[in-house]
Coordinates of C-alpha atoms in Angstrom, one line a residue:
M23 CA 146.5 89.6 112.8
Y24 CA 145.3 93.1 113.6
H25 CA 146.6 94.8 116.7
S26 CA 145.7 98.0 118.4
Y27 CA 146.9 99.9 121.4
S28 CA 145.2 103.0 122.5
G29 CA 146.3 105.1 125.6
G30 CA 148.1 108.2 126.9
G31 CA 147.2 110.2 123.8
V32 CA 148.7 107.8 121.3
T33 CA 147.2 105.2 119.1
I34 CA 149.2 102.4 117.5
D35 CA 147.6 99.8 115.3
G36 CA 148.2 97.8 112.2
P37 CA 148.2 94.3 110.5
S38 CA 150.6 91.4 110.7
V39 CA 151.0 88.3 108.7
L40 CA 152.9 85.4 109.7
V41 CA 153.5 82.4 107.5
R42 CA 155.5 79.1 108.6
K43 CA 156.4 76.1 106.4
N44 CA 157.8 72.7 107.2
V45 CA 160.4 71.5 104.7
G46 CA 160.7 67.7 105.3
N47 CA 160.7 66.4 108.8
N48 CA 163.6 68.6 110.2
L49 CA 163.3 72.1 108.7
S50 CA 160.8 74.8 109.4
L51 CA 161.0 78.3 107.8
S52 CA 159.0 81.3 108.7
A53 CA 158.3 84.9 107.6
N54 CA 156.7 87.8 109.4
Y55 CA 155.4 91.1 108.3
Y56 CA 154.4 93.5 111.0
V57 CA 153.1 97.1 110.9
D58 CA 152.8 99.9 113.6
M59 CA 150.9 103.0 112.4
I60 CA 151.4 105.6 115.1
S61 CA 149.4 108.7 115.7
G62 CA 149.0 111.3 118.4
A63 CA 151.4 112.3 121.0
S64 CA 152.2 111.1 124.5
I65 CA 152.1 113.7 127.3
D66 CA 155.9 114.2 127.5
V67 CA 156.0 114.8 123.6
E68 CA 152.9 117.0 123.8
A69 CA 154.4 119.4 126.2
T70 CA 157.2 120.3 123.8
A71 CA 156.1 119.2 120.4
S72 CA 153.0 118.8 118.1
R73 CA 151.0 115.7 117.4
Y74 CA 152.4 113.4 114.7
S75 CA 151.9 110.3 112.8
E76 CA 154.4 107.7 111.4
Q77 CA 154.6 104.1 110.2
R78 CA 157.1 101.4 111.3
D79 CA 157.3 98.4 109.0
E80 CA 159.1 95.2 110.2
F81 CA 160.1 92.2 108.2
S82 CA 161.6 89.0 109.8
L83 CA 162.7 85.6 108.5
G84 CA 163.4 82.5 110.7
A85 CA 164.6 79.0 110.2
D86 CA 164.4 75.9 112.7
Y87 CA 166.2 72.8 112.2
L88 CA 165.9 69.6 114.2
V89 CA 168.8 67.2 114.7
D90 CA 167.8 64.4 116.9
K91 CA 167.2 66.1 120.1
T92 CA 168.8 69.4 119.3
A93 CA 166.9 72.2 117.7
L94 CA 168.9 75.0 116.0
S95 CA 167.3 78.4 115.1
L96 CA 168.4 81.3 113.0
G97 CA 166.5 84.6 112.6
Y98 CA 166.8 88.1 110.8
T99 CA 164.7 91.0 111.6
N100 CA 164.6 94.5 109.6
S101 CA 162.6 97.3 111.1
S102 CA 162.2 100.6 109.3
E103 CA 160.6 104.1 110.0
N104 CA 161.4 107.6 108.7
D105 CA 163.9 108.3 111.4
Y106 CA 165.0 104.8 112.6
Q107 CA 166.5 101.9 110.9
A108 CA 167.3 98.6 112.9
E109 CA 168.6 95.1 111.9
T110 CA 168.8 92.3 114.2
V111 CA 170.3 88.8 113.8
S112 CA 169.7 85.9 116.2
F113 CA 170.9 82.4 116.8
G114 CA 169.6 79.7 119.2
V115 CA 170.1 76.1 120.2
S116 CA 167.8 74.0 122.3
Q117 CA 168.8 70.6 123.7
G118 CA 166.7 68.0 125.4
F119 CA 168.0 65.8 128.2
F120 CA 166.9 62.9 130.5
G121 CA 164.2 61.6 128.2
D122 CA 163.0 65.0 127.3
L123 CA 162.1 65.8 130.8
S124 CA 164.7 68.7 130.7
T125 CA 165.4 71.3 128.1
L126 CA 168.3 73.7 128.0
D127 CA 167.9 76.7 125.7
L128 CA 170.5 79.3 124.7
R129 CA 169.7 82.5 122.7
V130 CA 172.0 85.0 121.2
S131 CA 171.0 88.2 119.3
M132 CA 172.9 91.2 117.8
G133 CA 171.4 94.3 116.7
N134 CA 172.6 97.5 114.9
D135 CA 170.4 100.6 114.8
D136 CA 170.7 103.8 112.7
V137 CA 169.0 106.8 114.5
F138 CA 168.1 110.1 112.7
R139 CA 166.2 113.2 113.5
N140 CA 163.4 114.6 111.1
G141 CA 164.2 118.2 110.3
D142 CA 168.0 117.8 110.9
D143 CA 169.9 116.4 108.0
N144 CA 173.2 116.6 110.0
F145 CA 172.1 114.4 112.7
A146 CA 172.9 110.6 112.5
A147 CA 173.7 108.2 115.2
Q148 CA 174.1 104.5 115.8
A149 CA 173.3 102.1 118.6
E150 CA 174.4 98.4 119.0
H151 CA 172.5 95.8 121.0
R152 CA 173.8 92.4 122.3
R153 CA 171.5 90.0 124.1
Y154 CA 172.2 86.6 125.6
A155 CA 169.5 84.4 127.2
L156 CA 169.7 81.0 129.0
S157 CA 166.8 79.0 130.2
W158 CA 166.2 75.6 131.8
N159 CA 162.8 74.0 131.3
Q160 CA 161.9 71.1 133.6
I161 CA 159.0 68.8 133.7
L162 CA 158.6 68.1 137.5
T163 CA 155.5 66.0 137.4
Q164 CA 152.8 64.9 135.0
K165 CA 150.9 68.2 135.9
L166 CA 153.7 70.6 136.6
I167 CA 156.2 72.4 134.3
A168 CA 158.7 74.8 135.7
E169 CA 161.3 77.2 134.0
L170 CA 164.2 79.2 135.2
S171 CA 165.7 81.9 132.9
V172 CA 168.4 84.5 132.9
E173 CA 169.1 87.2 130.4
T174 CA 171.9 89.8 130.0
V175 CA 171.9 92.7 127.5
A176 CA 174.6 95.1 126.5
D177 CA 173.5 98.3 124.7
E178 CA 176.0 100.9 123.4
G179 CA 175.9 104.0 121.4
F180 CA 173.0 106.6 121.2
L181 CA 170.3 105.3 123.5
N182 CA 168.0 108.0 124.0
N183 CA 165.2 109.7 122.0
P184 CA 166.6 112.6 119.8
Y185 CA 163.4 114.6 120.2
R186 CA 162.9 114.3 124.0
S187 CA 163.7 117.1 126.5
V188 CA 164.1 117.6 130.2
R189 CA 162.9 120.4 132.2
Y190 CA 164.7 122.7 134.7
L191 CA 163.8 125.6 136.9
D192 CA 164.0 128.9 135.1
P193 CA 162.6 131.8 137.0
A194 CA 163.0 134.1 134.1
S195 CA 160.4 132.0 131.9
G196 CA 156.8 132.7 132.1
S197 CA 156.1 129.0 133.4
G198 CA 158.9 129.1 135.8
F199 CA 160.7 126.4 133.8
S200 CA 162.5 125.7 130.5
Y201 CA 163.5 122.8 128.5
Q202 CA 166.9 121.2 127.2
P203 CA 167.7 118.0 125.4
E204 CA 168.0 114.7 127.3
F205 CA 171.5 113.3 127.5
Y206 CA 172.0 109.6 128.4
P207 CA 175.1 107.5 129.0
T208 CA 176.3 105.7 125.8
T209 CA 176.4 102.2 127.5
R210 CA 173.7 100.3 129.3
N211 CA 174.1 96.8 130.9
S212 CA 171.0 95.0 132.2
D213 CA 170.3 91.6 133.8
A214 CA 167.1 89.8 134.3
V215 CA 166.1 86.4 136.0
A216 CA 162.7 84.9 135.7
V217 CA 161.0 81.9 137.4
R218 CA 157.9 80.4 135.6
G219 CA 155.6 77.6 136.3
K220 CA 152.6 76.0 134.8
Y221 CA 150.1 73.6 136.4
H222 CA 147.4 71.5 134.9
L223 CA 144.3 71.4 136.8
P224 CA 142.1 68.5 137.5
Y225 CA 139.2 69.7 135.4
R226 CA 141.5 70.2 132.1
A227 CA 142.3 73.9 132.8
A228 CA 145.7 75.3 133.6
V229 CA 147.2 78.0 135.6
K230 CA 150.5 79.9 134.9
G231 CA 152.7 82.0 137.0
E232 CA 155.6 84.1 136.5
Y233 CA 158.0 86.2 138.6
R234 CA 160.8 88.4 136.9
Y235 CA 163.3 90.7 138.4
Y236 CA 165.3 93.1 136.4
V237 CA 168.3 95.5 137.2
D238 CA 170.6 97.6 135.0
S239 CA 173.6 99.9 135.2
W240 CA 171.4 103.1 134.9
G241 CA 169.8 102.2 138.6
V242 CA 166.5 100.9 137.2
R243 CA 165.0 98.0 139.3
A244 CA 161.9 96.3 138.5
N245 CA 159.6 93.5 139.6
N246 CA 157.1 91.8 137.4
L247 CA 154.4 89.3 138.6
E248 CA 152.0 87.7 136.4
F249 CA 149.2 85.0 136.4
R250 CA 147.3 83.4 133.6
Y251 CA 144.3 81.0 133.6
T252 CA 143.4 78.9 130.6
H253 CA 140.2 77.0 130.4
P254 CA 138.9 74.8 127.4
L255 CA 135.0 74.7 127.5
E256 CA 134.6 71.5 125.4
E257 CA 136.4 68.2 125.0
K258 CA 137.4 69.0 121.6
D259 CA 138.8 72.3 122.8
Q260 CA 136.8 74.2 120.2
W261 CA 136.4 77.2 122.7
I262 CA 139.4 78.2 124.8
L263 CA 139.1 81.2 127.3
E264 CA 142.0 82.8 129.0
G265 CA 142.3 85.3 131.8
K266 CA 145.4 87.4 132.7
L267 CA 146.6 89.5 135.6
R268 CA 149.9 91.4 135.8
F269 CA 151.7 93.7 138.2
Y270 CA 154.8 95.7 137.4
Q271 CA 156.8 97.9 139.8
Q272 CA 159.8 99.9 138.8
R273 CA 162.4 102.2 140.5
G274 CA 163.7 104.8 138.2
A275 CA 167.0 105.5 136.6
D276 CA 169.7 107.5 138.8
F277 CA 169.6 110.5 136.3
Y278 CA 166.1 110.8 135.9
S279 CA 164.2 113.9 137.3
D280 CA 160.9 115.5 136.6
L281 CA 162.3 118.9 137.3
F282 CA 166.0 119.6 137.4
P283 CA 167.3 122.6 139.7
Y284 CA 169.0 124.5 136.8
L285 CA 170.4 124.2 133.2
N286 CA 173.0 121.4 133.0
A287 CA 172.5 120.3 136.6
T288 CA 174.0 116.9 135.9
N289 CA 176.3 115.0 133.5
F290 CA 173.4 112.9 132.4
R291 CA 169.7 113.7 132.4
A292 CA 166.4 112.2 131.5
R293 CA 162.7 112.9 131.7
D294 CA 161.4 109.9 129.9
K295 CA 158.5 108.7 132.1
E296 CA 159.5 105.0 131.4
L297 CA 162.6 105.6 133.3
S298 CA 160.8 106.9 136.4
D299 CA 159.4 105.4 139.4
F300 CA 156.1 103.8 138.3
R301 CA 153.9 100.9 138.6
S302 CA 151.4 99.4 136.3
L303 CA 148.5 96.8 136.7
A304 CA 147.2 94.8 133.6
F305 CA 144.2 92.6 133.3
G306 CA 143.0 90.8 130.3
V307 CA 140.8 88.2 128.8
G308 CA 140.8 86.2 125.5
V309 CA 139.0 83.6 123.6
A310 CA 140.1 81.2 120.8
Y311 CA 137.5 79.4 118.6
V312 CA 138.3 76.5 116.3
L313 CA 135.9 77.1 113.2
P314 CA 133.6 74.3 112.1
D315 CA 134.6 72.7 108.8
R316 CA 132.0 74.4 106.7
W317 CA 133.4 77.7 107.7
S318 CA 137.1 76.8 107.3
L319 CA 139.5 77.8 104.5
F320 CA 141.1 75.2 102.4
D321 CA 139.3 72.4 104.4
R322 CA 142.0 72.8 107.1
K323 CA 141.9 73.6 110.7
N324 CA 141.1 77.5 111.3
T325 CA 141.0 79.2 114.4
V326 CA 139.9 83.0 115.4
N327 CA 141.5 84.5 118.3
L328 CA 140.5 87.7 120.2
Y329 CA 142.4 89.1 123.0
W330 CA 141.8 92.4 125.2
D331 CA 144.0 93.9 127.8
H332 CA 143.4 96.9 129.9
I333 CA 146.6 98.4 131.5
L334 CA 146.7 101.2 134.3
F335 CA 149.9 103.3 134.5
D336 CA 150.6 105.3 137.7
Y337 CA 153.7 107.4 137.8
D338 CA 155.0 108.6 141.1
D339 CA 157.6 111.2 139.9
F340 CA 156.3 112.3 136.4
R341 CA 154.0 115.5 136.6
D342 CA 151.5 116.5 134.1
V343 CA 152.9 119.9 132.7
T344 CA 150.0 120.5 130.5
V345 CA 148.0 122.0 133.4
H346 CA 150.1 125.2 132.8
G347 CA 148.1 125.7 129.6
D348 CA 144.8 126.2 131.2
G349 CA 145.6 129.6 133.0
T350 CA 145.9 127.9 136.5
A351 CA 148.9 129.2 138.7
I352 CA 150.7 126.2 139.8
A353 CA 154.3 126.3 140.7
P354 CA 156.8 124.0 138.9
G355 CA 157.1 120.6 140.8
E356 CA 153.5 120.9 142.3
E357 CA 151.7 119.8 139.1
P358 CA 149.6 116.5 139.6
T359 CA 151.4 113.3 139.0
Y360 CA 150.5 111.5 135.8
S361 CA 148.4 108.4 135.3
F362 CA 146.4 106.9 132.4
G363 CA 144.8 103.7 131.1
A364 CA 145.5 101.9 127.8
N365 CA 143.6 99.3 125.8
V366 CA 145.3 96.6 123.8
I367 CA 143.4 94.5 121.3
R368 CA 144.7 91.6 119.2
L369 CA 142.5 89.8 116.6
F370 CA 144.0 87.1 114.5
W371 CA 142.9 84.3 112.1
S372 CA 145.2 81.1 111.9
V373 CA 145.0 78.6 109.1
W374 CA 147.0 75.2 109.2
L375 CA 147.7 74.3 105.6

């Protein structure tokens, strides 16, 4: 797969390779290599630092074992970049009930991260992440499937970005404000509940809907609503089209502010725009094509898939401080609010050997 994200002054792209192999009738093994090549600088970084480039490499291994109607899964993921190292182990169990009309799924993962700061050999911090998820999947009719899922996450340790800063009013500075480092709580507990449904339409197409609500101990509240439409064009499903529409709205963290009144104004402070009040709208289209036998590798089933999403971000309380660099006389806190659009592209080739 090749993936690409471009928006807000940042470009992220790279390849990914996934291999899955069945061993007998009960065991499936998988391995994945995923690369993020990051370049540019987002607006909040651009205000206090220069453009940068870096690469993140992720390796993951997985195993799924089927025992009667119970599926057990085990996974390991290692992510590495020049200032961040992360390891995660996960375990899951899925059990079918009532003639496979119902499925209960439980997932647990534990993560340990090492955080560093480029240019500062004395800085080193750690973070731990524990995630628990439970879902119930129910076949309601021949055409309707529904799912209810709940998830809770506990984070502990160094949870903010070591490079990011907040700004505060400072009449003595030329711009009227200055910067100091962010400072976050060392714990964060979050909970989410989601309801999903998928309905098979009379003409072989399907529509899928999802609503998800999120809340955490930092005061963040979020609502997510998403719809997808899938439409095969031929009886053999050689062409499959997909459309997507997603709306997201968030209330920011209690300790977030675009402009603090003075130095050390609060015990905790953040100016990460992802912790502010904002909303986003995403729409996308995709196509999957089953290649004819004469074009297929290894005389097996081959598919080519292309998906494109466009995302619009609109921030209610994050302001564009870069306007101070063009000689305009704008008072701190009166800058225009920030918004931008991003494009996400995924192109992948699958081969069933």
